[in-house]
Amino acid sequence: DGGITQSPKYLFRKEGQNVTLSCEQNLNHDAMYWYRQDPGQGLRLIYYSQIVNDFQKGDIAEGYSVSREKKESFPLTVTSAQKNPTAFYLCASDRVGTGELFFGEGSRLTVL
Amino acid sequence: DAKTTQPPSMDCAEGRAANLPCNHSTISGNEYVYWYRQIHSQGPQYIIHGLKNNETNEMASLIITEDRKSSTLILPHATLRDTAVYYCIVRVARPWETSGSRLTFGEGTQLTVNP
């Protein structure tokens, strides 16, 4: 079945460590997105990518980095520069311009 | 993109219709209304979208007022599994652009369906 796979589902990290969250899709979508969600809040856009080898900053990109070397993959690195990294991270994809996003199940990051 | 206003919470009895309102008084003529929902600790799910005509699919109906300043998402026979946060989003659809969807999610409406 087509869909988006995020891993790991739960991740713990010590302060000062970088962590990478994986996002893979087999929907043949061109566009991919990373959102962050804090408890009781809506989603905020971190980065998005329209095409391989290109990506754009969203509203809260500081402390995060991404790459888009393959159409199917859009990993997110949470760097030590991100001051409040504990959050629920959601990856999504769609055909460019449709607005019909497909989301993964999310990765919950906790900084100890 | 236009800002939306939704009530923070609503309740509905199981089997009854759930009517979720959304105000978007600053909507522009080329902006679409999208609805998503998020069940606790899961990724959001696309429900429906429309421009000015009412829309219906297997999940819900979307009623947009004639002046387009508000809309209502209708779940005709709510079930316990419809308990979720519902997001109303207004976004320009520019298929000739390559800037992507950039959907902006607010805090939505927590719908609780009661037995």
Short mmCIF file of C-alpha atoms in Angstrom, two decimals:
data_model
loop_
_atom_site.label_atom_id
_atom_site.label_comp_id
_atom_site.label_asym_id
_atom_site.label_seq_id
_atom_site.Cartn_x
_atom_site.Cartn_y
_atom_site.Cartn_z
CA ASP A 1 0.00 0.00 0.00
CA GLY A 2 1.16 3.52 -0.73
CA GLY A 3 1.92 5.84 2.12
CA ILE A 4 4.43 7.70 4.22
CA THR A 5 6.67 6.00 6.73
CA GLN A 6 8.32 7.87 9.55
CA SER A 7 10.91 6.41 11.88
CA PRO A 8 11.59 6.11 14.68
CA LYS A 9 8.20 6.54 16.30
CA TYR A 10 9.77 7.48 19.64
CA LEU A 11 13.23 8.92 20.14
CA PHE A 12 15.11 10.11 23.19
CA ARG A 13 18.19 12.26 22.99
CA LYS A 14 20.51 14.00 25.36
CA GLU A 15 21.03 17.72 25.13
CA GLY A 16 23.75 18.65 22.64
CA GLN A 17 23.16 15.68 20.37
CA ASN A 18 21.97 15.86 16.78
CA VAL A 19 19.25 13.42 15.74
CA THR A 20 17.89 12.52 12.32
CA LEU A 21 14.25 11.61 11.69
CA SER A 22 13.50 9.52 8.65
CA CYS A 23 10.62 10.09 6.21
CA GLU A 24 10.01 7.87 3.19
CA GLN A 25 7.07 7.95 0.75
CA ASN A 26 6.06 5.64 -2.08
CA LEU A 27 3.23 7.81 -3.40
CA ASN A 28 5.35 9.30 -6.20
CA HIS A 29 4.68 12.76 -4.78
CA ASP A 30 6.99 15.58 -5.75
CA ALA A 31 6.49 17.73 -2.65
CA MET A 32 7.40 16.78 0.91
CA TYR A 33 7.06 18.69 4.18
CA TRP A 34 8.13 18.62 7.81
CA TYR A 35 5.89 20.01 10.52
CA ARG A 36 6.37 20.36 14.25
CA GLN A 37 3.54 20.08 16.77
CA ASP A 38 3.73 21.04 20.45
CA PRO A 39 1.14 19.85 23.00
CA GLY A 40 -2.25 21.47 22.44
CA GLN A 41 -0.98 23.45 19.47
CA GLY A 42 -1.45 23.36 15.73
CA LEU A 43 1.22 22.33 13.24
CA ARG A 44 4.08 24.62 12.27
CA LEU A 45 6.02 24.21 9.04
CA ILE A 46 9.76 23.58 9.40
CA TYR A 47 10.96 22.85 5.85
CA TYR A 48 9.45 21.79 2.55
CA SER A 49 10.74 20.52 -0.76
CA GLN A 50 9.17 20.71 -4.20
CA ILE A 51 11.75 18.71 -6.08
CA VAL A 52 14.86 16.64 -5.58
CA ASN A 53 17.93 18.62 -4.49
CA ASP A 54 15.86 21.67 -3.60
CA PHE A 55 14.14 22.71 -0.37
CA GLN A 56 12.80 25.85 1.27
CA LYS A 57 12.64 27.10 4.85
CA GLY A 58 9.27 27.16 6.50
CA ASP A 59 8.21 29.25 9.47
CA ILE A 60 10.46 27.70 12.12
CA ALA A 61 13.57 26.38 10.30
CA GLU A 62 16.18 27.54 12.84
CA GLY A 63 17.99 24.61 14.44
CA TYR A 64 16.85 22.14 11.78
CA SER A 65 18.35 20.87 8.53
CA VAL A 66 17.03 18.69 5.70
CA SER A 67 18.18 17.04 2.50
CA ARG A 68 16.33 15.78 -0.56
CA GLU A 69 18.67 13.50 -2.48
CA LYS A 70 15.89 11.15 -3.61
CA LYS A 71 12.28 11.81 -4.49
CA GLU A 72 11.12 9.26 -1.95
CA SER A 73 13.13 10.51 1.03
CA PHE A 74 13.19 13.72 3.06
CA PRO A 75 15.11 13.26 6.34
CA LEU A 76 15.06 15.93 9.04
CA THR A 77 18.01 16.57 11.35
CA VAL A 78 17.30 18.24 14.67
CA THR A 79 20.57 19.91 15.59
CA SER A 80 21.91 20.94 18.96
CA ALA A 81 21.14 24.52 17.96
CA GLN A 82 17.41 23.83 18.35
CA LYS A 83 16.69 25.13 21.85
CA ASN A 84 13.39 23.34 22.48
CA PRO A 85 13.46 20.18 20.37
CA THR A 86 11.01 18.11 22.42
CA ALA A 87 7.96 17.84 20.15
CA PHE A 88 5.91 15.68 17.81
CA TYR A 89 7.32 15.79 14.26
CA LEU A 90 5.14 15.07 11.25
CA CYS A 91 6.20 14.45 7.67
CA ALA A 92 3.80 14.92 4.76
CA SER A 93 3.74 14.80 0.99
CA ASP A 94 1.49 15.82 -1.89
CA ARG A 95 1.42 16.46 -5.59
CA VAL A 96 2.57 20.05 -5.92
CA GLY A 97 -0.27 22.53 -5.67
CA THR A 98 -3.08 20.20 -4.64
CA GLY A 99 -3.18 20.94 -0.92
CA GLU A 100 -4.18 17.33 -0.25
CA LEU A 101 -1.39 16.35 2.09
CA PHE A 102 -0.76 12.78 3.16
CA PHE A 103 0.84 12.56 6.61
CA GLY A 104 2.97 9.96 8.30
CA GLU A 105 2.24 8.71 11.82
CA GLY A 106 4.77 11.06 13.36
CA SER A 107 7.94 10.85 15.42
CA ARG A 108 7.90 11.90 19.05
CA LEU A 109 11.25 13.35 20.15
CA THR A 110 12.06 13.83 23.82
CA VAL A 111 15.21 15.58 24.98
CA LEU A 112 16.39 14.38 28.37
CA ASP B 1 -3.33 33.33 3.13
CA ALA B 2 -6.50 34.29 5.02
CA LYS B 3 -6.77 33.59 8.74
CA THR B 4 -9.51 31.30 10.05
CA THR B 5 -11.44 31.26 13.32
CA GLN B 6 -12.88 28.07 14.81
CA PRO B 7 -14.47 27.29 18.17
CA PRO B 8 -11.98 25.50 20.42
CA SER B 9 -14.33 22.63 21.23
CA MET B 10 -17.67 21.06 20.36
CA ASP B 11 -19.66 18.04 21.46
CA CYS B 12 -21.95 15.83 19.41
CA ALA B 13 -24.07 12.79 20.18
CA GLU B 14 -23.23 9.58 18.36
CA GLY B 15 -25.39 9.11 15.28
CA ARG B 16 -26.27 12.78 15.00
CA ALA B 17 -24.85 15.24 12.49
CA ALA B 18 -21.78 17.20 13.57
CA ASN B 19 -21.65 20.72 12.16
CA LEU B 20 -18.27 22.39 12.54
CA PRO B 21 -18.15 26.11 11.72
CA CYS B 22 -15.25 28.14 10.40
CA ASN B 23 -15.02 31.88 9.82
CA HIS B 24 -12.70 33.22 7.14
CA SER B 25 -13.97 36.75 6.63
CA THR B 26 -10.81 37.95 4.84
CA ILE B 27 -10.81 35.18 2.25
CA SER B 28 -9.83 36.19 -1.28
CA GLY B 29 -11.54 35.10 -4.45
CA ASN B 30 -8.83 32.61 -5.38
CA GLU B 31 -8.49 31.00 -1.95
CA TYR B 32 -9.78 27.51 -1.25
CA VAL B 33 -11.12 26.18 2.05
CA TYR B 34 -9.53 22.93 3.24
CA TRP B 35 -10.51 20.70 6.13
CA TYR B 36 -8.26 18.22 7.88
CA ARG B 37 -8.69 16.25 11.07
CA GLN B 38 -6.21 14.81 13.54
CA ILE B 39 -7.00 11.93 15.82
CA HIS B 40 -4.96 12.04 18.99
CA SER B 41 -1.24 11.33 18.46
CA GLN B 42 -1.69 10.56 14.77
CA GLY B 43 -0.90 12.51 11.61
CA PRO B 44 -3.64 14.75 10.20
CA GLN B 45 -5.97 13.35 7.56
CA TYR B 46 -7.31 15.30 4.58
CA ILE B 47 -11.12 15.47 4.54
CA ILE B 48 -12.35 17.81 1.83
CA HIS B 49 -11.81 21.16 0.15
CA GLY B 50 -13.79 23.64 -1.93
CA LEU B 51 -13.74 27.04 -3.57
CA LYS B 52 -17.32 28.32 -3.65
CA ASN B 53 -19.62 25.44 -4.45
CA ASN B 54 -20.72 22.98 -1.82
CA GLU B 55 -18.76 19.77 -1.91
CA THR B 56 -19.49 16.25 -0.71
CA ASN B 57 -17.42 13.11 -0.50
CA GLU B 58 -17.58 9.84 1.39
CA MET B 59 -16.36 11.45 4.58
CA ALA B 60 -18.18 14.76 4.83
CA SER B 61 -19.94 17.70 3.22
CA LEU B 62 -18.59 21.22 2.97
CA ILE B 63 -21.02 24.11 2.87
CA ILE B 64 -19.56 27.49 1.90
CA THR B 65 -21.69 30.62 2.29
CA GLU B 66 -22.45 32.68 -0.78
CA ASP B 67 -20.15 35.50 0.37
CA ARG B 68 -17.48 32.86 1.15
CA LYS B 69 -16.77 34.40 4.54
CA SER B 70 -17.63 31.26 6.44
CA SER B 71 -18.07 27.54 5.94
CA THR B 72 -19.38 24.49 7.76
CA LEU B 73 -18.04 20.97 7.71
CA ILE B 74 -20.80 18.43 8.19
CA LEU B 75 -20.28 14.88 9.38
CA PRO B 76 -23.76 13.46 8.69
CA HIS B 77 -23.76 10.59 11.19
CA ALA B 78 -21.00 11.08 13.71
CA THR B 79 -19.38 8.04 15.30
CA LEU B 80 -17.03 7.72 18.25
CA ARG B 81 -14.17 7.37 15.75
CA ASP B 82 -14.86 10.91 14.53
CA THR B 83 -13.58 12.31 17.82
CA ALA B 84 -10.62 14.42 16.71
CA VAL B 85 -9.28 17.94 16.23
CA TYR B 86 -10.67 19.44 13.03
CA TYR B 87 -8.64 22.08 11.19
CA CYS B 88 -10.11 24.60 8.77
CA ILE B 89 -7.45 26.08 6.48
CA VAL B 90 -7.68 28.70 3.77
CA ARG B 91 -5.06 28.63 1.09
CA VAL B 92 -4.48 29.99 -2.36
CA ALA B 93 -4.35 27.22 -4.91
CA ARG B 94 -1.77 28.19 -7.50
CA PRO B 95 -1.06 25.07 -9.52
CA TRP B 96 1.21 27.00 -11.85
CA GLU B 97 3.51 27.87 -8.96
CA THR B 98 6.14 25.65 -7.46
CA SER B 99 5.91 27.06 -3.96
CA GLY B 100 4.05 24.09 -2.59
CA SER B 101 1.05 23.82 -0.41
CA ARG B 102 2.34 25.64 2.68
CA LEU B 103 -0.83 24.83 4.55
CA THR B 104 -0.96 26.75 7.83
CA PHE B 105 -2.65 24.81 10.62
CA GLY B 106 -4.23 26.75 13.49
CA GLU B 107 -5.41 25.14 16.72
CA GLY B 108 -8.62 23.74 15.26
CA THR B 109 -11.80 22.49 16.95
CA GLN B 110 -11.72 19.53 19.30
CA LEU B 111 -14.83 17.52 18.40
CA THR B 112 -15.92 14.99 21.00
CA VAL B 113 -18.56 12.48 19.95
CA ASN B 114 -20.40 11.10 22.96
CA PRO B 115 -22.16 7.72 23.15
#
